[in-house]
Coordinates of C-alpha atoms in Angstrom, one line a residue:
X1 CA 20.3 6.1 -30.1
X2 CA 18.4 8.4 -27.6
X3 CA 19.5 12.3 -27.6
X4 CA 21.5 13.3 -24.0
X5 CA 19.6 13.9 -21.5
X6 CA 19.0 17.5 -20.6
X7 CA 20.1 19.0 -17.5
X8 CA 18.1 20.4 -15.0
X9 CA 16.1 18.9 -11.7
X10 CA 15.0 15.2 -11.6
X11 CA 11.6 15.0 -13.3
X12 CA 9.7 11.5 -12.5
X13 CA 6.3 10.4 -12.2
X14 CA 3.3 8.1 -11.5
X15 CA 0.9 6.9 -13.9
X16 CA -1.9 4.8 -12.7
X17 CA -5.3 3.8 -14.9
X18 CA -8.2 4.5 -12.4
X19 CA -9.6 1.3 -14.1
X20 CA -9.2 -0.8 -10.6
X21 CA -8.1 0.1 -6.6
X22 CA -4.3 1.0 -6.6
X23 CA -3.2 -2.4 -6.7
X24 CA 0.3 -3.4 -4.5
X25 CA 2.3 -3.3 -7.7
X26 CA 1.1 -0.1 -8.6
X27 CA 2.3 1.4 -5.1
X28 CA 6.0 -0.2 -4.8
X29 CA 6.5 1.5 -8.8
X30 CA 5.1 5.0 -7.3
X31 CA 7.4 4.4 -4.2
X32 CA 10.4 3.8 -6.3
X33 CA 9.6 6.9 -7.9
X34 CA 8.9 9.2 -5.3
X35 CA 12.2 7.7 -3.3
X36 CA 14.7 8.5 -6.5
X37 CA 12.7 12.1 -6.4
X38 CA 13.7 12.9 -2.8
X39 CA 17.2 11.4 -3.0
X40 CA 18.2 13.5 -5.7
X41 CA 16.0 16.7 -5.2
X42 CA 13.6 16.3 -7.9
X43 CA 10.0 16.6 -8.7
X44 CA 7.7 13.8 -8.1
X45 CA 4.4 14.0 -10.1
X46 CA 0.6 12.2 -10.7
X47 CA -0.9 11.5 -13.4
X48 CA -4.3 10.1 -13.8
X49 CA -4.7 7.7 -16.8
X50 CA -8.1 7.9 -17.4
X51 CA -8.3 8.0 -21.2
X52 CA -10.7 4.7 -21.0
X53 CA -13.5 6.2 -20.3
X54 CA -15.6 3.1 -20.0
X55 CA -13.7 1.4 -17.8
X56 CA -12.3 4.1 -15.8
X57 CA -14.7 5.7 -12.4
X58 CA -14.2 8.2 -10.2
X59 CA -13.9 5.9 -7.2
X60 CA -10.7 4.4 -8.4
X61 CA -9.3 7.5 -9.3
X62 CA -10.6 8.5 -5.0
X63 CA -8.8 5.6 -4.0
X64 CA -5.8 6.3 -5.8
X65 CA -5.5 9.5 -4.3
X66 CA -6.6 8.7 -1.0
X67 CA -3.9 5.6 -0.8
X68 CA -1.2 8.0 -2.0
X69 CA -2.1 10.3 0.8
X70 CA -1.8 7.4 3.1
X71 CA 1.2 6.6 2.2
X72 CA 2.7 9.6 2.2
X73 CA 3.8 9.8 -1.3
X74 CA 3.2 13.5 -1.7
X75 CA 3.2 14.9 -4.9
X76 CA 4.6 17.8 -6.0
X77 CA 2.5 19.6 -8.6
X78 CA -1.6 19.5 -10.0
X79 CA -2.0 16.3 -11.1
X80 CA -2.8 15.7 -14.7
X81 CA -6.1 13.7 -15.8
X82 CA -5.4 12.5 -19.3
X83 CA -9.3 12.6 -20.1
X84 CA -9.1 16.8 -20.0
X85 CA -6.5 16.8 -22.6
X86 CA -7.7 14.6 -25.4
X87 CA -8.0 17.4 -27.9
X88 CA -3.9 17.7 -27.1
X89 CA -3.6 14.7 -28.1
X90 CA -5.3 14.5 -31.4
X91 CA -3.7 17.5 -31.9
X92 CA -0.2 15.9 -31.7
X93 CA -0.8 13.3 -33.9
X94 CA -2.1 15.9 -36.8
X95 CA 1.2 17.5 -36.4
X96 CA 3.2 14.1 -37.1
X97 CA 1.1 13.6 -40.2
X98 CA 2.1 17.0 -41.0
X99 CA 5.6 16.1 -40.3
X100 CA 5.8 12.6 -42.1
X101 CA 6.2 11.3 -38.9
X102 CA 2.3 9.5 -39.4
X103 CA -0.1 9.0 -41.4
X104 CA -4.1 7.7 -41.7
X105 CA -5.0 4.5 -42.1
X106 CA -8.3 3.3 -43.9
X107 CA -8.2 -0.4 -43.3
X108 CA -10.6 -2.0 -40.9
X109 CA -10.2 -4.1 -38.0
X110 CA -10.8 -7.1 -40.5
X111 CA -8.1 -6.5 -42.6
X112 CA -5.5 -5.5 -40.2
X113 CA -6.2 -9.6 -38.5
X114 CA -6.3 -11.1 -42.3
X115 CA -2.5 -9.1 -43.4
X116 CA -1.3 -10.3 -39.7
X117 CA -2.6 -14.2 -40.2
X118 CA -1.2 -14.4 -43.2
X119 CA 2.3 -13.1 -42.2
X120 CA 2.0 -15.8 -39.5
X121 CA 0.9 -18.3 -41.9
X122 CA 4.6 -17.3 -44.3
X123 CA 6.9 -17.6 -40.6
X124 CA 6.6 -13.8 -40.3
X125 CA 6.6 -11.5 -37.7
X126 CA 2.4 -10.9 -37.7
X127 CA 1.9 -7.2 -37.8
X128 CA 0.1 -4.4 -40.3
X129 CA 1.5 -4.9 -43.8
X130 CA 2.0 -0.1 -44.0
X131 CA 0.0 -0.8 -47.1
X132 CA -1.8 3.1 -45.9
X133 CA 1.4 4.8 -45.5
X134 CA 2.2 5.0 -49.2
X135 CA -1.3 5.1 -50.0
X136 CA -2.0 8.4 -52.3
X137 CA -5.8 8.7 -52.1
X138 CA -8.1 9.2 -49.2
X139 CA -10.3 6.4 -48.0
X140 CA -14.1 6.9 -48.6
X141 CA -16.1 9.8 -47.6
X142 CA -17.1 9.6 -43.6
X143 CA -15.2 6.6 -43.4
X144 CA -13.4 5.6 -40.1
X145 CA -9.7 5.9 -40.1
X146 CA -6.7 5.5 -37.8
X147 CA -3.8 7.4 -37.1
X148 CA -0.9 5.6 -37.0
X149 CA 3.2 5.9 -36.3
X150 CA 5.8 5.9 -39.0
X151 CA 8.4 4.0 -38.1
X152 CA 11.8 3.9 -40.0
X153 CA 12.1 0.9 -42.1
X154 CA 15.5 0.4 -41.3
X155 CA 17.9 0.8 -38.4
X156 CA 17.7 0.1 -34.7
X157 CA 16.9 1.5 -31.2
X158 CA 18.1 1.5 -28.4
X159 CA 18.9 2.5 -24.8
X160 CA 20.7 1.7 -21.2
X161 CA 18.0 0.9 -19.0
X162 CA 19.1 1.9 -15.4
X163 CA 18.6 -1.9 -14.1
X164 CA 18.9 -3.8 -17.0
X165 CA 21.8 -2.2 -19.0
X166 CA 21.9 -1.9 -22.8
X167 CA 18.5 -2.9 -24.7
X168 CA 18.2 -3.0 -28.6
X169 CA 15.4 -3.4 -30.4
X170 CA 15.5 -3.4 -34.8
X171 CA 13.3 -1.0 -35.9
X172 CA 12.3 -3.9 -38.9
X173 CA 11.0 -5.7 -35.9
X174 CA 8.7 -2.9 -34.9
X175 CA 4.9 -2.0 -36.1
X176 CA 3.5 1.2 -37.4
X177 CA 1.4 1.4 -33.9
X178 CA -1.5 3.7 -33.9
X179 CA -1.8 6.9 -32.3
X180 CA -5.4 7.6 -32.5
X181 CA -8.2 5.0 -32.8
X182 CA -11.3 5.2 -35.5
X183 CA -13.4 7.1 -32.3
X184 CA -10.3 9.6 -31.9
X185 CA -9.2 8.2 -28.7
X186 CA -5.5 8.3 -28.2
X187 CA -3.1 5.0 -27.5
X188 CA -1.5 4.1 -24.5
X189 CA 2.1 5.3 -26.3
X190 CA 0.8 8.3 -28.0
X191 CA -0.7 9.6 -24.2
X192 CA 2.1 8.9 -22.2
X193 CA 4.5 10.5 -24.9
X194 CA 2.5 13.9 -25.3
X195 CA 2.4 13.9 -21.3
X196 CA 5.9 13.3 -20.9
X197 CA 7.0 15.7 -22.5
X198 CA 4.6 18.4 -21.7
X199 CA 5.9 17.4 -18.1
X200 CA 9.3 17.5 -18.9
X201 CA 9.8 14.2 -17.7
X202 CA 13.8 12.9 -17.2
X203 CA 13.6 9.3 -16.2
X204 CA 10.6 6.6 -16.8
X205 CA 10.4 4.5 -13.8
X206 CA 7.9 1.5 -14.4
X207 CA 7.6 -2.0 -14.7
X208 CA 9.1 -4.6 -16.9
X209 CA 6.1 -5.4 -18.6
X210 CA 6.5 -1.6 -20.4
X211 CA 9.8 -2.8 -22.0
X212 CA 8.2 -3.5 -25.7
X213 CA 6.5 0.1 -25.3
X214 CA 9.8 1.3 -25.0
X215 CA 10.8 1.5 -28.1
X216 CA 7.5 2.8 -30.1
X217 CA 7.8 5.6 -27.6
X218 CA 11.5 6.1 -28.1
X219 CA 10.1 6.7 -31.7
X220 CA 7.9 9.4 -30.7
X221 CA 10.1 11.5 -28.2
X222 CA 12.3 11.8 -30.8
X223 CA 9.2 13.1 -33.6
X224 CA 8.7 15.5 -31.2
X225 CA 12.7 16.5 -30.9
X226 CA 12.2 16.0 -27.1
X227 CA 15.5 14.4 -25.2
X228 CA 14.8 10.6 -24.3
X229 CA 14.1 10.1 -20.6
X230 CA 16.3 7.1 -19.1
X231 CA 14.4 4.1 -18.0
X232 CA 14.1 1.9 -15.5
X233 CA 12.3 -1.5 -15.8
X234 CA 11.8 -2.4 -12.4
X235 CA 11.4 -6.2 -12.2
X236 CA 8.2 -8.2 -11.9
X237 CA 6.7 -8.9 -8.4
X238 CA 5.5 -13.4 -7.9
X239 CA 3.7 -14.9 -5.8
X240 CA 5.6 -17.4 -3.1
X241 CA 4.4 -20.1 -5.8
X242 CA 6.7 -17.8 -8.1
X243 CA 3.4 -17.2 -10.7
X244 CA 2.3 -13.6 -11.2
X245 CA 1.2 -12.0 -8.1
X246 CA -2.7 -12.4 -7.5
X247 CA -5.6 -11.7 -4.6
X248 CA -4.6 -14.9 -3.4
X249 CA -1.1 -14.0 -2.4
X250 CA -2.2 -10.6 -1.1
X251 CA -2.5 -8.2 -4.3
X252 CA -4.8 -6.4 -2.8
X253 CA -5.6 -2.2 -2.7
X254 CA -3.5 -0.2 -0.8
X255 CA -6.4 0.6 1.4
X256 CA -7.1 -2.8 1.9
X257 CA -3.8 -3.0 4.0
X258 CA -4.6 -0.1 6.0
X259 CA -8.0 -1.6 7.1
X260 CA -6.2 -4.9 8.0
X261 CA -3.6 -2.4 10.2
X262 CA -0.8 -2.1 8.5
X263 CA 1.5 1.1 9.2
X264 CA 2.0 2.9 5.8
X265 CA 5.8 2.7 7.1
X266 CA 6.0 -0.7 7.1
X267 CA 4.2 -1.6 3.8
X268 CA 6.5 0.4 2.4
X269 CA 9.4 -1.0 3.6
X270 CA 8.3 -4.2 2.9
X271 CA 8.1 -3.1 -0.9
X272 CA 10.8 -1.4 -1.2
X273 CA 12.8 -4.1 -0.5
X274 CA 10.8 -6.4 -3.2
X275 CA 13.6 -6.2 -5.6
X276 CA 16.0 -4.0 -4.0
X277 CA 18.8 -4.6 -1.6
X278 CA 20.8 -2.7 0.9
X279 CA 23.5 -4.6 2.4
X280 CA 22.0 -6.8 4.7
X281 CA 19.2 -4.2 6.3
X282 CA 15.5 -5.2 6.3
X283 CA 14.0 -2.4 8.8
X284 CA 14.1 1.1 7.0
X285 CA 12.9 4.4 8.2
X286 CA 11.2 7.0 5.5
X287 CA 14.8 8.7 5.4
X288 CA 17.2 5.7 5.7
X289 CA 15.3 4.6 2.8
X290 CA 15.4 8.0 0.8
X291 CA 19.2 8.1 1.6
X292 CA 20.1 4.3 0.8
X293 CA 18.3 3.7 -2.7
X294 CA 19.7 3.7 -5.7
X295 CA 19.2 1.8 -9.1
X296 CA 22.6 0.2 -9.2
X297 CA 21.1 -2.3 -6.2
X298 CA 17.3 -3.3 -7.8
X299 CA 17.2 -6.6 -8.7
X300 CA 16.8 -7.6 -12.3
X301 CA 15.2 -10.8 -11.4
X302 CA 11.5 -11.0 -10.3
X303 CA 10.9 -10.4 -6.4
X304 CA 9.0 -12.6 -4.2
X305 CA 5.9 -11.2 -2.0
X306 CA 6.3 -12.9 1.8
X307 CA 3.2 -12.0 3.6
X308 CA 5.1 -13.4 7.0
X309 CA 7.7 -10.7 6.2
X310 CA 5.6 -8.2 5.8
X311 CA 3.9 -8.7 9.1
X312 CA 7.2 -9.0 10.4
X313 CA 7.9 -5.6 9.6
X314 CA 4.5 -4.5 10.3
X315 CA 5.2 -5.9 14.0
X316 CA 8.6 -4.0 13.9
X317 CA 7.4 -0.6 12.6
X318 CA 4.6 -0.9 15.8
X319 CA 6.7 -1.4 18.4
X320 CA 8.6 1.6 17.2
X321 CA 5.8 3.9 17.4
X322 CA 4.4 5.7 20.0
X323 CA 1.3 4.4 22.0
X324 CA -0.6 8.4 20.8
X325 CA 0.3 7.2 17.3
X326 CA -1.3 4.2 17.4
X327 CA -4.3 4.9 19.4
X328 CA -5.0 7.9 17.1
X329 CA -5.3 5.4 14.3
X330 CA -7.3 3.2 15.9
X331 CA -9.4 5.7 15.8
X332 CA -9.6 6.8 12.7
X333 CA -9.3 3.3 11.1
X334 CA -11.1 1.7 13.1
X335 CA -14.2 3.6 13.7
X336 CA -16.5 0.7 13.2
X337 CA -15.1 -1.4 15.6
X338 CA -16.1 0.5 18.6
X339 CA -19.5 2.1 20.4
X340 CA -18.8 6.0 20.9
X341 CA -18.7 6.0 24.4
X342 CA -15.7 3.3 24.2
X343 CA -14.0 4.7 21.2
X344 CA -13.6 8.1 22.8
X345 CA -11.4 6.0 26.0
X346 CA -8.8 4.9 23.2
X347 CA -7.1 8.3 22.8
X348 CA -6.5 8.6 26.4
X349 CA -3.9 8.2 29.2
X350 CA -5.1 4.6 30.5
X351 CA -6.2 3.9 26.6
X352 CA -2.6 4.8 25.8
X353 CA -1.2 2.2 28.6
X354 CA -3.7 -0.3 27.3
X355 CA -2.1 -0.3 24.1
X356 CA 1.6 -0.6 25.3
X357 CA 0.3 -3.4 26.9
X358 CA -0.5 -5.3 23.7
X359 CA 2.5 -4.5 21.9
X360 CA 5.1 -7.1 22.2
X361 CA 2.9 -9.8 20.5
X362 CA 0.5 -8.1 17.8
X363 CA 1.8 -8.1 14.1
X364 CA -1.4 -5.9 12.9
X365 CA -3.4 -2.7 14.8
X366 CA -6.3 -4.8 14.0
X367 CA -4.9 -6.4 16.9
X368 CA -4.9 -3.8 18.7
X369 CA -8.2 -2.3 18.1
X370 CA -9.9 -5.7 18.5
X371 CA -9.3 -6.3 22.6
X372 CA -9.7 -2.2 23.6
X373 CA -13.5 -2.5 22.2
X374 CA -13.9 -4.2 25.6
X375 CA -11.2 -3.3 27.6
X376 CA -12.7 0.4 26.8
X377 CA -16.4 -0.2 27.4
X378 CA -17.8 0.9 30.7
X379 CA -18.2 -1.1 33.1
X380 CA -18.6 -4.8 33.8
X381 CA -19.3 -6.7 30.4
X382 CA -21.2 -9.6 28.7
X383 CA -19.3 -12.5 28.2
X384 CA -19.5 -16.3 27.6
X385 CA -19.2 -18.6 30.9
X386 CA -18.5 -21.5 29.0
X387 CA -15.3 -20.5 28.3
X388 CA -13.9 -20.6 31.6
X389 CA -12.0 -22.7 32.9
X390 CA -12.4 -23.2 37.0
X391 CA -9.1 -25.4 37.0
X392 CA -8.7 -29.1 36.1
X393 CA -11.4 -30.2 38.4
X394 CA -14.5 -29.4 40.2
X395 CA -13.4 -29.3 43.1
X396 CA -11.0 -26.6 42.4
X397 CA -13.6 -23.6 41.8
X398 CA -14.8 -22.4 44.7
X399 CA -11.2 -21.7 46.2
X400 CA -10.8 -20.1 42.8
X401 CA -14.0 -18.3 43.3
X402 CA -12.9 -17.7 46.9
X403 CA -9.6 -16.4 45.6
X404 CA -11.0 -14.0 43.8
X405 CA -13.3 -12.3 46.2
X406 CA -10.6 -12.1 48.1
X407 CA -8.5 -10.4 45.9
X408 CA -11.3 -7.7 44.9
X409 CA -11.9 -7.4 49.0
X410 CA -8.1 -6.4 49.7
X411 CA -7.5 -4.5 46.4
X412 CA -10.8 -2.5 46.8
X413 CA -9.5 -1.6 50.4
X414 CA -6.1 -0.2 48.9
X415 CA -7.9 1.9 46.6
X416 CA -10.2 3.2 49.6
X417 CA -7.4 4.2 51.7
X418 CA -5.8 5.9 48.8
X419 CA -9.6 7.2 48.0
X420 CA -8.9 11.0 48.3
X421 CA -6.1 11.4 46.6
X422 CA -7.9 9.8 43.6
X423 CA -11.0 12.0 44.0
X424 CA -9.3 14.6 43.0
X425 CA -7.5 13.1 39.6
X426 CA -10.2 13.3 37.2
X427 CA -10.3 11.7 33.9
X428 CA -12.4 13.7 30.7
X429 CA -13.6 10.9 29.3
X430 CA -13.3 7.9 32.2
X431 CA -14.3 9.6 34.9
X432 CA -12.8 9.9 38.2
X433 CA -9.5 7.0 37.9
X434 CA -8.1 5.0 41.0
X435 CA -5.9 2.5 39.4
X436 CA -3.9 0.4 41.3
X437 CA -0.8 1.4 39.0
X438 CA -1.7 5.2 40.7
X439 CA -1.0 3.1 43.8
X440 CA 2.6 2.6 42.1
X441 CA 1.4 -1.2 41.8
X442 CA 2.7 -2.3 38.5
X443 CA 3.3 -5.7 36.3
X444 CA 5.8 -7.0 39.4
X445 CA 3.4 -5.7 42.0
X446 CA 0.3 -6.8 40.8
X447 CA 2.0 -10.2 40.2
X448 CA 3.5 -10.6 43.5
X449 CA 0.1 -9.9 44.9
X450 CA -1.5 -12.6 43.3
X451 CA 1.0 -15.5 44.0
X452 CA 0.8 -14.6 47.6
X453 CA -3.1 -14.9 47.3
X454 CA -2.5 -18.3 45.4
X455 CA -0.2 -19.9 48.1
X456 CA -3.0 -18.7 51.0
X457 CA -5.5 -20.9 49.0
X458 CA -3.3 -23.6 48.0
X459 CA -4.3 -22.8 43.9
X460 CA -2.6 -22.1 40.8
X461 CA -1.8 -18.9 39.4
X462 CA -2.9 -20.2 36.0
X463 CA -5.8 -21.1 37.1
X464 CA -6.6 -18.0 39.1
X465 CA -5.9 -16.0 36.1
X466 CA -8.3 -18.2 33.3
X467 CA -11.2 -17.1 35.2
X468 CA -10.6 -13.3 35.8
X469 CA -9.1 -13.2 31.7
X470 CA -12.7 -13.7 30.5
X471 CA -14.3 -11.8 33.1
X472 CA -11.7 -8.9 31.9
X473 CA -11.8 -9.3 28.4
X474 CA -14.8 -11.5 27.6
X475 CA -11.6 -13.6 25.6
X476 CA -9.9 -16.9 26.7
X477 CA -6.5 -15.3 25.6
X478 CA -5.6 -11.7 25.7
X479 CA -2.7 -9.4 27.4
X480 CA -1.7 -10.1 30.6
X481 CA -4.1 -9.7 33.5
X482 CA -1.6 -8.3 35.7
X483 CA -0.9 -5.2 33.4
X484 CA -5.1 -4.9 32.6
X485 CA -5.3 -5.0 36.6
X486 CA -2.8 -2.9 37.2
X487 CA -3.9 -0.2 34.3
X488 CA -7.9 -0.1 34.1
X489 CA -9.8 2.1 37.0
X490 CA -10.1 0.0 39.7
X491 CA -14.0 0.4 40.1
X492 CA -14.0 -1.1 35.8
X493 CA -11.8 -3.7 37.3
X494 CA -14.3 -4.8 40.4
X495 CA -17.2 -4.2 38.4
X496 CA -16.0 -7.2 35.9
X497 CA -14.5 -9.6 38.5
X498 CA -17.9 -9.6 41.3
X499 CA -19.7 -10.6 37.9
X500 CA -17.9 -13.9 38.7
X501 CA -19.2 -14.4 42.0
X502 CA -22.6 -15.6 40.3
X503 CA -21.2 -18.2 38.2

């Protein structure tokens, strides 16, 4: 059985291997983490699992960080890189020879398969046959050895895992594990263990897949007379084909999210309810979330990954956020999208109004960021006339075309008479602004205007609007013209729509 736990704050942290981008597993364990943290006033901690030194690089371990920052998931001391403390760790082991607790084991790689096949071979449980831990004599001079775990021969193990409830495991069942390998770098259970306890750690929060560590690590706090941390086994994540979660159903890097336009927010909302429940909420806040979770209420049971409900939320979580939010991360994350002189319009007043305009139907900022890279450029634009549609027939464009110069003639005169009022309200970045919305024409207005200007030349608003969309936005679909009319300058706006004139 483990010792009680010792009192004091809540100690829990997050271990990734900087072997690989901070995949979407990785993040939902650190969020469980960093949410039990809060809720009980704890510590939250990182710790860089780097002792693979072949496969580990420093732009996975960037990554890691910079996702975490992303996220939000704020750490509350240094973070600890395993590769600086690998002396510690050898160290360690040496004192659990010392102790009884392990010994050295001669035999090579070879032998260790042969003992296990032939176990298999008799119906037994393949593993290392100890024949090293009663062994009186050293093995040859300069010869490569391991250090490896003595583990009772008799007795059990076991613990009440937060999720899962009571787990037992017979210590007959388990292997004498090594610690060190023949180059002197530590195992996976001998790393974590040292750590753990150097950090104090009170509760393991990881996924099912660590349950058989469990046990050989159990093993060890206990060689080192250090209190057993509870656990909690979080449950795997599938696929909506219910196989292990893959690129193909979105297991992608944190950052990959966030360059698709994602809100941190929502992605981790969406994960924190992969596998835990509250009542029958979906849409969390930061807080509500902090405050609502607990262990009693994650699933045991493997969680499902719904890429429609994540952009569900995603959808949610934008509409909830205000238009200076959003165009400041267009800005940042979406750099590339946009030439200078358009990217500096986003962060604006009208760039603000231009993104309220494209809220009620975009499920990622990608969405947004796509349309202001020509709503934002100066001036008339380049588009394609092919994809306009004058109407169903022939005959019906020029009283479309008519329509519309029409429509610039009478508008343009509005703005003229309301000319020197709009001299004077300059804009930084798009210059001096007469909009018809600074005419207190809005949606309704702008709308009303139009319809009247379709009955005088017996045409369809539909059709009216086909032709000025593209000349607008260079796109067959996009937000409604009667906001973009009513929102952009007015000399952007005549600028586009005369370019229709030619055509």
């Amino acid at each position: 059985m483990s010792h009680p736990q010792s009192a004091g704050e809540v100690r829990v942290r997050f271990a990734p291997s900087p072997t690989g981008f901070l995949h979407i597993g990785g993040v939902r364990t650190a969020l469980f983490n960093w949410l039990y943290s809060r809720q009980q006033g704890g510590k939250f901690l990182l710790r860089i699992e780097d002792t693979d030194l072949e496969r580990s690089e420093e732009r996975f371990t960037a990554d890691i960080l910079a996702s975490m920052k992303w996220l939000g998931l704020n750490w509350d001391e240094e973070p600890i890189y395993q590769s600086k403390r690998l002396d510690v760790y050898l160290q360690r082991a040496e004192e659990l020879i010392a102790q009884g607790h392990a010994y050295k084991c001669w035999c090579t790689a070879e032998e260790v398969e042969k003992m296990r096949e032939e176990l298999q071979a008799a119906g037994k449980k393949p593993m290392y046959d100890r024949r090293c831990r009663t062994r009186k004599e050293p093995g040859p001079a300069g010869a490569p050895y391991v250090i490896r775990a003595a583990i009772p021969l008799e007795g059990s193990i076991e613990f009440h895992d937060m999720i899962r409830g009571p787990i037992k495991f017979e210590n007959a069942d388990l292997d004498d594990f090594v610690l060190i390998r023949s180059n002197g770098a530590p195992t996976y259970n001998l790393s974590v263990v040292v750590d753990d306890v150097h950090s104090r750690m009170t509760h393991i929060v990881r996924g099912d897949d660590h349950i058989n560590n469990t046990p050989k690590q159990m093993h060890l706090y206990q060689f080192f007379q250090y209190p057993v941390p509870k656990f909690a086994h979080l449950p795997m994540i599938l696929g909506s084909d219910k196989k292990k979660l893959s690129k193909r159903h979105g297991a992608v890097s944190a950052n990959v999210y966030r360059g698709e336009g994602y809100l941190p927010e929502a992605l981790l909302n969406f994960l924190a309810r992969l596998g835990w429940s509250h009542g029958d909420q979906e849409v969390f806040s930061i807080d509500e979330m902090v405050k609502a979770f607990s262990f009693d209420h994650v699933q045991v049971s493997s969680a499902v990954f719904n890429l429609e409900k994540l952009q569900w939320l995603n959808a949610t979580h934008i509409r909830s956020s205000t238009p200076s939010r959003l165009a400041k991360i267009v800005v940042e994350d979406f750099t590339t999208f946009f030439a200078p002189a358009s990217l500096a319009r986003v962060d604006t007043k009208i760039g603000h109004g231009l993104i309220t305009a494209h809220l009620s139907k975009v499920k990622l900022i990608q969405e947004i960021a796509e349309p202001l890279v020509t709503l934002c450029t100066p001036g008339a634009i380049e588009f394609d006339a092919s994809i306009i549609k004058w109407g169903k027939t022939p005959e019906a464009k020029p009283a479309l075309k008519n329509a519309i110069a029409k429509a610039v003639e009478q508008l343009s005169a509005k703005v003229a008479a309301y000319g020197p009022v709009a001299r004077v309200q300059q804009d930084e970045v798009w210059g001096t602004v007469a909009s018809l919305a600074d005419l207190g024409m809005g949606h309704g207005d702008v709308d009303g205007f139009f319809k009247t200007l379709c009955e005088q030349f017996g045409v369809k608003l539909g059709d009216l609007m086909a032709p000025m969309r593209v000349a607008l936005t260079g796109k067959a679909v996009s937000a409604s013209v009667f906001d973009l009319v009513s929102l952009l300058p007015w000399n952007e706006i005549e600028a586009r729509l005369t370019k229709l004139e030619a055509l």
